XYZ file of C-alpha atoms in Angstrom:
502
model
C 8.493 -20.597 30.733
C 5.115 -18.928 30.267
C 2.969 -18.780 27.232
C 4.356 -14.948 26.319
C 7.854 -16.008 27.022
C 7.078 -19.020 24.302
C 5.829 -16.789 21.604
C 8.442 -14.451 21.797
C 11.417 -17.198 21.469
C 9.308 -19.331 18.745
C 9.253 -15.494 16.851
C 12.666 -15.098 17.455
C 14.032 -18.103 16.052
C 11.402 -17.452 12.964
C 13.013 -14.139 12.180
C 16.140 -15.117 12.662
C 15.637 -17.777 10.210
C 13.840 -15.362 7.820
C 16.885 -12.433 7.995
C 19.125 -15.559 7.415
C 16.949 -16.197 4.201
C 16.688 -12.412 2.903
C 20.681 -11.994 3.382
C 20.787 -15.194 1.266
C 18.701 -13.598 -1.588
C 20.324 -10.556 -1.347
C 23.622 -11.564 -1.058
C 23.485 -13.410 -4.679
C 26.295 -11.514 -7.188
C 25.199 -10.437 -10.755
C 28.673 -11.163 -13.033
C 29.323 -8.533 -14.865
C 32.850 -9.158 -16.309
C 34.356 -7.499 -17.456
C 33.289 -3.897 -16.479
C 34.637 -0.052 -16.922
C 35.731 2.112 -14.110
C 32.790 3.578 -14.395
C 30.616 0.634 -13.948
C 33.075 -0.506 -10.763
C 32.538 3.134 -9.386
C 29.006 2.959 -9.366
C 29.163 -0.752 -8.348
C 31.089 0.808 -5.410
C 28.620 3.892 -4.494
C 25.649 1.378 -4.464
C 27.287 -0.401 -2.047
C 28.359 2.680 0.053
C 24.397 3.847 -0.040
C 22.962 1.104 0.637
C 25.613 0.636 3.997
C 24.507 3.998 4.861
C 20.897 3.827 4.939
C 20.689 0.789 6.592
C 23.086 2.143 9.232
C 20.729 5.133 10.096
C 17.912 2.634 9.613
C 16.419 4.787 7.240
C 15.885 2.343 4.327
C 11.964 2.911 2.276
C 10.106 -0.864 2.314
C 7.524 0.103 -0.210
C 8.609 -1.666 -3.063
C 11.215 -4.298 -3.238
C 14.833 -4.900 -4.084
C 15.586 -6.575 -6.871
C 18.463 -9.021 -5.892
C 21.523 -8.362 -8.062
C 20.416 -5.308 -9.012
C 21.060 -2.478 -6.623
C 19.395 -0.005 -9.072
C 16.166 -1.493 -9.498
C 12.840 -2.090 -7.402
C 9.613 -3.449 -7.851
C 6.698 -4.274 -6.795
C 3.507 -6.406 -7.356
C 2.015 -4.917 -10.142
C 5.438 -4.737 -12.230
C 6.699 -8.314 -11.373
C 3.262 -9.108 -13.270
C 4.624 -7.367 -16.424
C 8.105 -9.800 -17.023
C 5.977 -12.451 -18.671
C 5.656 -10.105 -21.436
C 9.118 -8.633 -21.130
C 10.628 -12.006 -21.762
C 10.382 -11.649 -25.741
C 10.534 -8.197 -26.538
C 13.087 -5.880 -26.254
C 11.507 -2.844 -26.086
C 9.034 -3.814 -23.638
C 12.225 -4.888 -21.324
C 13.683 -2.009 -21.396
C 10.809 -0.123 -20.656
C 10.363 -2.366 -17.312
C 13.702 -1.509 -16.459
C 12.806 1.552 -16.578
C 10.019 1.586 -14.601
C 11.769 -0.325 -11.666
C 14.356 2.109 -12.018
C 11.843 5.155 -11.468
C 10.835 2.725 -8.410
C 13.773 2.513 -6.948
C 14.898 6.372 -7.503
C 11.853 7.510 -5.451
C 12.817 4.603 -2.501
C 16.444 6.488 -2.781
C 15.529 10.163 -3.072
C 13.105 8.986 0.560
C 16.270 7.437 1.961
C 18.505 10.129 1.204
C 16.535 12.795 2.271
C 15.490 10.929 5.802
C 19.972 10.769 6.407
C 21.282 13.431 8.607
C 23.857 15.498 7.343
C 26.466 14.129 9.125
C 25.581 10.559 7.364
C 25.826 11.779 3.883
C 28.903 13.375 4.902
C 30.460 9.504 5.176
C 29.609 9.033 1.693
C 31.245 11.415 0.168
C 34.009 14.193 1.841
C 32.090 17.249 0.753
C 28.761 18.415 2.896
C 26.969 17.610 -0.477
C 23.079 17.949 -0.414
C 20.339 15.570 -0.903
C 19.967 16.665 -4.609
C 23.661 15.983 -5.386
C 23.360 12.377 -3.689
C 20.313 11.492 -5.934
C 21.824 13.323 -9.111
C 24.939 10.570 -8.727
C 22.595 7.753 -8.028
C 20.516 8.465 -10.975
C 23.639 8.609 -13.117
C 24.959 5.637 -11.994
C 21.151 3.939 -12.750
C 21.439 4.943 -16.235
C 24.574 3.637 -16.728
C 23.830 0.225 -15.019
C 20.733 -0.725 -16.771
C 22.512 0.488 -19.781
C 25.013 -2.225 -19.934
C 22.921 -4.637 -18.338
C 20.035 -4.693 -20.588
C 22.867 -5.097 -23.421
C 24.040 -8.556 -21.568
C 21.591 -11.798 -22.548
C 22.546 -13.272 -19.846
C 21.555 -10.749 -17.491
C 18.386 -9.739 -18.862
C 16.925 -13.353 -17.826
C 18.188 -12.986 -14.655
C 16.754 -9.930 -14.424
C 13.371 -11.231 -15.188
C 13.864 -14.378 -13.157
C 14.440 -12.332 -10.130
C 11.112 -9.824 -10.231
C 9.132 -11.249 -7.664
C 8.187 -9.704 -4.275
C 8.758 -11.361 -1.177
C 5.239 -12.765 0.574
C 4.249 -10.625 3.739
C 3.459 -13.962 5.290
C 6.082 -15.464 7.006
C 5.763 -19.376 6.637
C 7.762 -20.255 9.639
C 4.879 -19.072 12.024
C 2.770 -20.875 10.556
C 4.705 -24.046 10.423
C 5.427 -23.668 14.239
C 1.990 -22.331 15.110
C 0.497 -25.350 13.451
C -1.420 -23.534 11.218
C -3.486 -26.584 9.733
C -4.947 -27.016 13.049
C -5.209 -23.278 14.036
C -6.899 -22.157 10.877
C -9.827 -23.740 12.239
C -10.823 -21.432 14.622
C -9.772 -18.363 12.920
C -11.904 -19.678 9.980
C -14.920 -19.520 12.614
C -13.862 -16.421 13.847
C -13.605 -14.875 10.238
C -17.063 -16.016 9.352
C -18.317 -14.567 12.913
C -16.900 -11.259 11.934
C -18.621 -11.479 8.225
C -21.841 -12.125 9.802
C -21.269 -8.958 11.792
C -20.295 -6.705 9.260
C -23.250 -7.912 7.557
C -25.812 -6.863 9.591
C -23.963 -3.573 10.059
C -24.434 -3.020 6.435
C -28.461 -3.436 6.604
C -28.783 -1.354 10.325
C -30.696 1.912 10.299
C -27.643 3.961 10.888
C -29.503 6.609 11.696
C -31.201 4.995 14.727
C -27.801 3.177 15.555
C -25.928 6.517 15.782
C -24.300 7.304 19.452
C -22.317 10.796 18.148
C -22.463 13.950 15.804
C -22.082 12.471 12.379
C -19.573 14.574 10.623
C -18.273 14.911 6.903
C -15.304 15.583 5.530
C -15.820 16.396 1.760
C -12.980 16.364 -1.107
C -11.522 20.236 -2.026
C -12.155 20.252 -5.339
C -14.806 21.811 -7.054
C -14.793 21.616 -10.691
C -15.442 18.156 -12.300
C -13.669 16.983 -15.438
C -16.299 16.170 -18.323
C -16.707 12.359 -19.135
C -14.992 12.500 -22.074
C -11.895 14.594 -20.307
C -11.326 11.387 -18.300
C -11.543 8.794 -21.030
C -8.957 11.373 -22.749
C -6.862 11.607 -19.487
C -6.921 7.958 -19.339
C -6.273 7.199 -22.774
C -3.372 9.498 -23.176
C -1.851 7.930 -20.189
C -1.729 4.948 -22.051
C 0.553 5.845 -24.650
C 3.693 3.825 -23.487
C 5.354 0.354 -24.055
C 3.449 -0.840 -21.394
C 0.165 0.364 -21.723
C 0.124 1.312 -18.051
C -2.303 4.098 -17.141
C 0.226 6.636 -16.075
C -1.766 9.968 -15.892
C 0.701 12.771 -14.350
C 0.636 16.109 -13.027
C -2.311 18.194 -13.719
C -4.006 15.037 -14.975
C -3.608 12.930 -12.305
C -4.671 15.561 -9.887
C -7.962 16.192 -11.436
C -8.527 12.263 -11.386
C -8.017 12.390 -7.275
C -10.575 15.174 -7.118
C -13.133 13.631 -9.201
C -13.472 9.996 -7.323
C -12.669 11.503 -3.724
C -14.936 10.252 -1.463
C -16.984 11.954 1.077
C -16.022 10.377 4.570
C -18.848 10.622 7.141
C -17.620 9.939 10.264
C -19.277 9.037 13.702
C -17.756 11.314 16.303
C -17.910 10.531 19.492
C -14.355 11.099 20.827
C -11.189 12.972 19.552
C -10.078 9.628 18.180
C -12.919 9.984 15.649
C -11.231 13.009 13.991
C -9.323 12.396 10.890
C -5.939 14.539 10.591
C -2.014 14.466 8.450
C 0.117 12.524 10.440
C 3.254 13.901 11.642
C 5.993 13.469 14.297
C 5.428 13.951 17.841
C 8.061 15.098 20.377
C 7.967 11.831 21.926
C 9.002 10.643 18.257
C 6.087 8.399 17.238
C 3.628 9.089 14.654
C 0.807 11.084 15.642
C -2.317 12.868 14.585
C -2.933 16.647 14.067
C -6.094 16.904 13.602
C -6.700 20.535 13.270
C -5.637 19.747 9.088
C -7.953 16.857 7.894
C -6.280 15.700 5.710
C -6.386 12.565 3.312
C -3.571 10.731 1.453
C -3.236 10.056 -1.883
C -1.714 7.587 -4.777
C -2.425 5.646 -7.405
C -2.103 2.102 -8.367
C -3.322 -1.144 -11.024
C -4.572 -4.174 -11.533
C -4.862 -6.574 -14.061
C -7.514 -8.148 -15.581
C -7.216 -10.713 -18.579
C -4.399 -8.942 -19.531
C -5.603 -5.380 -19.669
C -3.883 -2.672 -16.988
C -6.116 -0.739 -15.051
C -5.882 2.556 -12.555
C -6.781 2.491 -9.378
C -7.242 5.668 -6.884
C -6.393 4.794 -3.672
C -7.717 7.371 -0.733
C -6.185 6.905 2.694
C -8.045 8.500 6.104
C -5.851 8.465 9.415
C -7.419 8.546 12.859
C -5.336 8.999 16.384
C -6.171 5.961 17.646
C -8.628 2.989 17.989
C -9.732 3.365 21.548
C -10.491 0.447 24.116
C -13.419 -0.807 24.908
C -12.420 -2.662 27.912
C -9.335 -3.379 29.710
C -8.726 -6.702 27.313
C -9.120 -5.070 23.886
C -6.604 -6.743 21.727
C -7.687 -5.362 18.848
C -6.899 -1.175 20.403
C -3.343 1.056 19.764
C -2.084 4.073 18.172
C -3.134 5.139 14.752
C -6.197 3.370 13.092
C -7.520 4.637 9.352
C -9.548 3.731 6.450
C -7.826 2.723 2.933
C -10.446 3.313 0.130
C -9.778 2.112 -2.970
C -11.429 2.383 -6.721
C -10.617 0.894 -9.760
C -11.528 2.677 -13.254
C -12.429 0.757 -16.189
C -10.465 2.190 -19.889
C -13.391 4.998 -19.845
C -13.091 6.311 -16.050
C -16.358 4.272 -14.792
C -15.903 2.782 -11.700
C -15.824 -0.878 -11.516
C -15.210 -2.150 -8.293
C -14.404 -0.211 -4.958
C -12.227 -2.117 -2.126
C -11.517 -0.805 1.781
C -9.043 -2.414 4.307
C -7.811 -0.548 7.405
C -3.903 0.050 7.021
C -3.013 -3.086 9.465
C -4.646 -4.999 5.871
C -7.449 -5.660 7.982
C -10.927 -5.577 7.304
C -10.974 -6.152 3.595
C -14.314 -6.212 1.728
C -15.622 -5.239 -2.026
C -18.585 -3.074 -2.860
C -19.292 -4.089 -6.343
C -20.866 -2.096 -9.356
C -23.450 -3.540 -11.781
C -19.834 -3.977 -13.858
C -18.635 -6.324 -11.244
C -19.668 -10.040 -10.857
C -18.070 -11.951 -7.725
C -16.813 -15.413 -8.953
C -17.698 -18.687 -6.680
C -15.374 -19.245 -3.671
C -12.864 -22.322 -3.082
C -14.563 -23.898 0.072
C -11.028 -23.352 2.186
C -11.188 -19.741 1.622
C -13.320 -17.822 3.957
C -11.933 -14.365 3.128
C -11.846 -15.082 -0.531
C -13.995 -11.909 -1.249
C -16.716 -10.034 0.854
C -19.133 -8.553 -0.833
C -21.335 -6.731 1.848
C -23.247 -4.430 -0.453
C -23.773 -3.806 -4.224
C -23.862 -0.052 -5.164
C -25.732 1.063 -8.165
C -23.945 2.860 -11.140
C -21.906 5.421 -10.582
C -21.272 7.887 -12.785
C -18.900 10.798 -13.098
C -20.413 14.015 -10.920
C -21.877 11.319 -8.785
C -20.259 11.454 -4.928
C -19.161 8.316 -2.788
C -19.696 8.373 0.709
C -18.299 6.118 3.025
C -19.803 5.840 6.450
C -17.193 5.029 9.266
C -18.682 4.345 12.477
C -17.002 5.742 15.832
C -13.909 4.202 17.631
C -13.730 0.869 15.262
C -14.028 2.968 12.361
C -15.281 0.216 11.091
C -16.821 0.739 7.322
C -20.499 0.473 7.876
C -22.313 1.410 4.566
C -21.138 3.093 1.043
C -23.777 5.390 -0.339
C -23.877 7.230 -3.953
C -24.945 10.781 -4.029
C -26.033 12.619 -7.261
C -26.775 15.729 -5.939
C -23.780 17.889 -3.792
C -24.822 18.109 -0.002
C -23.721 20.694 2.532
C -20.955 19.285 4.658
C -19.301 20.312 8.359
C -16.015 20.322 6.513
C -13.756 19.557 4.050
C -10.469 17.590 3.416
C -7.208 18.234 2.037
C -5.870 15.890 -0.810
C -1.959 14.948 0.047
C 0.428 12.488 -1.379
C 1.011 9.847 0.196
C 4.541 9.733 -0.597
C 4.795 12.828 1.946
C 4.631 9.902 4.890
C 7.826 8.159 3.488
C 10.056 11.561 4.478
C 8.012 14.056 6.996
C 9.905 16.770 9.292
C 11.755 14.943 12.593
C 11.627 16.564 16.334
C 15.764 15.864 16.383
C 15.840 17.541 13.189
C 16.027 16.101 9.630
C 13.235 14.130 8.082
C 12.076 10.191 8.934
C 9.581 7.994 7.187
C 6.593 7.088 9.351
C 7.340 3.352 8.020
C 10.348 1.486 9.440
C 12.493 -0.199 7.385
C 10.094 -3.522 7.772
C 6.926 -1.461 6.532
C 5.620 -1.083 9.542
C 4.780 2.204 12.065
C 6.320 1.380 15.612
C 4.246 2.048 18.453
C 1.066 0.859 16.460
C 1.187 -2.997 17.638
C -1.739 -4.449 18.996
C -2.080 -7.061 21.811
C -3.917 -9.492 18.932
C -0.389 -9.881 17.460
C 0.319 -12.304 20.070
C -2.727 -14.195 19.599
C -2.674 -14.305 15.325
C 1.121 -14.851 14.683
C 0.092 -18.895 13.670
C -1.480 -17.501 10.618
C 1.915 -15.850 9.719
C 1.417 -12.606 9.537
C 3.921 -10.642 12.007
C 2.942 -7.986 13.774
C -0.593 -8.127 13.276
C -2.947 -4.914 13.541
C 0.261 -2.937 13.363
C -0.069 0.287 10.911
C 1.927 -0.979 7.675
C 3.170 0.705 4.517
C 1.741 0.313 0.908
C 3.098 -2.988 -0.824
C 2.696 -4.681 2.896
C -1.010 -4.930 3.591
C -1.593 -9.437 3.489
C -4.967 -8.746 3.982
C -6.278 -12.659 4.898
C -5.513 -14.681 8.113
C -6.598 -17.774 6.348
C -5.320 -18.195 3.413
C -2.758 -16.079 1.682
C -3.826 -12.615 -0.167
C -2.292 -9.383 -0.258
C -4.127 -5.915 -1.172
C -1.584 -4.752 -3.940
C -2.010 -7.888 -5.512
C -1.872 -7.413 -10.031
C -4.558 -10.580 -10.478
C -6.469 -9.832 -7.186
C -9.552 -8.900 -8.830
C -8.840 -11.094 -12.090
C -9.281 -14.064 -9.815
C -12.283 -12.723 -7.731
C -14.653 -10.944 -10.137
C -15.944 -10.969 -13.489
C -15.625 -7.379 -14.920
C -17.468 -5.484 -17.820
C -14.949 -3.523 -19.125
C -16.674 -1.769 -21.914
C-alpha cells in the first residue's frame, strides 16, 4: 500500500468515526411530555425538512445545529452569550430568539436551493418556497414558546450551545501530531519571516504587473457622530449586540470598504461574483467585480463589538511549477475590521477563505499581548497602521497569483482609481442560480466549495484540519495548523490584544 493509499484509509476511518460521533450528538431526544397536536405536528415537519434537505444534499453549514432543538442554530459568537442567559429570563429568551433568526435564514437557504419536485414530497400541494418557510417559522414560534416555559429544558438548552471544533482530533491522534507539529512549527515561522519582509519591500520596485484598484461604490460618508448614533441605536436590545439593519447597516459597509489594489499579471488576478459554471463548479465572472459582504462580533471583557467583514474572490491561485501544493480553483482575500462603541477602528484581521494566512494590522488602540511559547500562530502582527479615522480609506495591497496580503496603507485624501467594486451580501453565495435549474449554495453541506482542494491537504491532514486550502464557508475558517484557533472566534481578540475602547 503506498503512502496516498495510507492517507486516504487513515481519513476514512477518521470520518467515519467523526459521522459516528455527530449522529450521536444529534441523535440525543429533548422530552417534551406531554405535548399538543400542534407541538407533535411541528415535531413531525422538522423531521420531514430536515430528511429532505439532507436528501438533495442541500443542507446550509454556516452556523450550527443545536442538538435537540431542530429550530435553533448558533454559532460562535452566540454560544458566548449563554453564560449570561443562565440567570435571566429575558436575556434567554432573547437568545432563543436570536438562534431562531439563525436557523430561519439556514432554512429559507435550504428551501430555496430544493427543486420543486423535492418540496413537492413534503407536502402534496406544489407549494412555494415562501409557504415552506411561512410553516417553519410558525412551527419555531411555537417550539421555543413552550420550551422556554419548561426549566428543564431551558438548561439543556444552554448546556447544548456550543459549536463543534473545525479540527478533527482523530487526524491528529493518528498523524502523531506531537511529533509532526514540529516541523510545521518551523515551517510556520519560515512563512512569518517571509511575510515579513514582504511587508517592508519597495512594492513599487517589486511590482511584475499593472497594479489595479478596485474602489468601494459609495460616495457619501456618514458624519462621525451618524456612526456612533448608528451604532448606538443598534444597541438597544437584551443583548446589547450591535445589530445595525437596513439603511444603517448599508452605510456602515460603504464607509470602512476598503480599496483593493491588486497586482495583475494574469486573468487569475481579476476579482469577480462567483457564480455557477456549466460544468457545475463555482466559478469567477469577472466582468462584475464584485465584493461580499456581512457583518459579525467579538467580545472583549464583556463588551460586544461589530465587525465588517469584506470578502474579494479571485478565479484561481495559479501554479508556479508542476509541484505546487498550495494551487486550485478559487483563491480570495477575507478583510476584516472591528469598530470600537464610537465606529473607530480598532483592529483589522485578513485570512484567505481556506482560513489561511491569518495576520493583524493593529491601530494605536490595539496592544498585542505576549505569546505562550507553543503557539507560533498565536497572533501576527506584520505592520501597525496609524489612526484611522472616518473619511480616511484602507487599502489593501494583494500581490499577483498568491494574492498574498503584502502591505495595508491609510489614505486621507480620495485617489483616482481603474475601477470600482460592487458591495453584495454574502448570504447571496448560500443560494445562487444552478445550470440544471433551481438554486445551490456554493458551500456543501460540510462548509466547504468542491473542486477547490489543494494537493497540501494530503501533506497537513496531521494537524487536523480536513481538507486543507479548500475554499470554506463563514463559521469554518480554523485558521492555525499548530495549535487550535478559529477566525469567528467571540474571545479571539480578548485573548490576543489589549484594546482602548474609549
Amino acid at each position: 500500500m503506498d503512502a496516498p493509499d495510507r492517507v486516504r484509509r487513515i481519513a476514512g476511518i477518521v470520518a467515519l468515526l467523526a459521522a459516528a460521533g455527530c449522529a450521536s450528538i444529534d441523535s440525543l431526544q429533548i422530552v417534551r411530555s406531554p405535548m399538543q397536536p400542534a407541538e407533535l405536528a411541528c415535531v413531525g415537519w422538522y423531521a420531514s425538512l430536515d430528511a429532505a434537505v439532507a436528501s438533495a444534499g442541500v443542507g446550509d453549514a454556516q452556523a450550527a445545529r443545536v442538538a435537540g432543538f431542530p429550530y435553533l442554530r448558533t454559532d460562535r459568537f452566540s454560544s458566548a452569550l449563554r453564560e449570561s442567559a443562565r440567570s435571566d429570563a429575558e436575556t434567554l429568551e432573547a437568545l432563543a430568539e436570536r438562534l431562531a433568526v439563525l436557523d430561519l435564514e439556514a432554512r429559507g437557504h435550504e428551501i430555496s436551493n430544493l427543486s420543486h419536485e423535492q418540496r413537492r414530497k413534503l407536502v402534496a400541494d406544489d407549494a412555494p418556497a415562501q409557504w415552506l418557510l411561512k410553516r417553519t417559522r410558525e412551527c419555531s414560534r411555537l417550539l421555543r414558546h413552550v420550551d422556554l416555559e419548561r426549566p428543564g429544558l431551558r438548561g439543556a438548552l444552554l448546556d447544548r450551545l456550543q459549536v463543534p471544533d473545525d479540527y478533527v482530533t482523530g487526524y491528529r491522534i493518528a498523524g502523531m501530531y506531537a511529533l509532526a507539529k514540529v516541523p510545521f512549527s518551523a515551517g510556520v515561522r519560515r512563512q512569518i519571516k517571509e511575510t515579513r519582509a514582504s511587508f517592508v519591500r519597495d512594492l513599487a520596485r517589486s511590482s511584475q504587473g499593472i497594479i489595479r484598484r478596485y474602489a468601494p461604490p459609495g460616495e457619501s460618508q456618514p458624519t462621525a457622530a451618524q456612526v456612533r448614533s448608528m451604532l448606538s441605536n443598534a444597541t438597544l436590545n437584551s443583548l446589547r449586540v450591535p445589530e445595525p439593519r437596513g439603511d444603517d447597516l448599508q452605510a456602515l459597509f460603504d464607509a470602512y470598504a476598503p480599496v483593493f489594489e491588486v497586482e495583475t499579471t494574469g486573468g487569475y488576478d481579476l476579482p469577480g461574483a462567483l457564480r455557477w459554471s456549466e460544468a457545475r463548479l463555482a466559478e469567477v465572472d469577472a466582468s462584475r467585480p464584485a465584493v461580499y459582504v456581512q457583518a459579525a462580533h467579538t467580545r472583549y471583557h464583556g463588551v460586544n463589538l461589530l465587525q465588517l467583514v469584506y470578502t474579494i474572490w479571485f478565479s484561481e491561485r495559479p501554479a508556479r511549477s508542476a509541484v505546487d501544493i498550495l494551487a486550485g480553483r478559487l483563491d480570495g482575500v477575507v478583510f476584516r475590521v472591528t469598530l470600537a462603541q464610537d465606529g473607530t477602528p480598532l483592529v483589522y484581521d485578513t485570512i484567505h477563505p481556506c482560513g489561511c494566512y491569518h495576520m493583524f494590522l493593529t491601530t494605536p488602540r490595539a496592544h498585542i499581548l505576549s505569546a505562550p511559547a507553543d503557539e507560533p500562530e498565536w497572533a501576527f502582527v506584520p505592520q501597525t497602521l496609524p489612526a484611522v479615522a472616518l473619511g480616511d480609506r484602507v487599502v489593501v495591497r494583494v500581490a499577483s497569483g498568491t494574492h498574498y496580503v503584502e502591505r495595508v496603507l491609510v489614505e486621507t485624501e480620495s485617489r483616482d482609481t481603474a475601477g470600482s467594486y460592487e458591495l453584495r451580501p454574502y448570504d447571496d453565495l448560500r443560494s445562487l442560480p444552478h445550470p440544471r435549474g433551481g438554486k445551490r449554495s456554493v458551500f456543501g453541506p460540510d462548509g466547504m466549495i468542491a473542486g477547490t482542494e489543494r494537493p497540501e491537504s494530503w501533506l497537513f491532514w496531521p494537524m487536523g484540519i480536513a481538507n486543507a486550502g479548500a475554499m470554506r464557508q463563514w463559521g469554518h475558517h480554523a485558521t492555525a495548523f499548530v495549535g487550535r484557533r478559529h477566525f469567528d472566534d467571540a474571545n479571539l481578540l480578548e485573548r490576543r490584544f489589549e484594546l482602548k475602547l474609549q
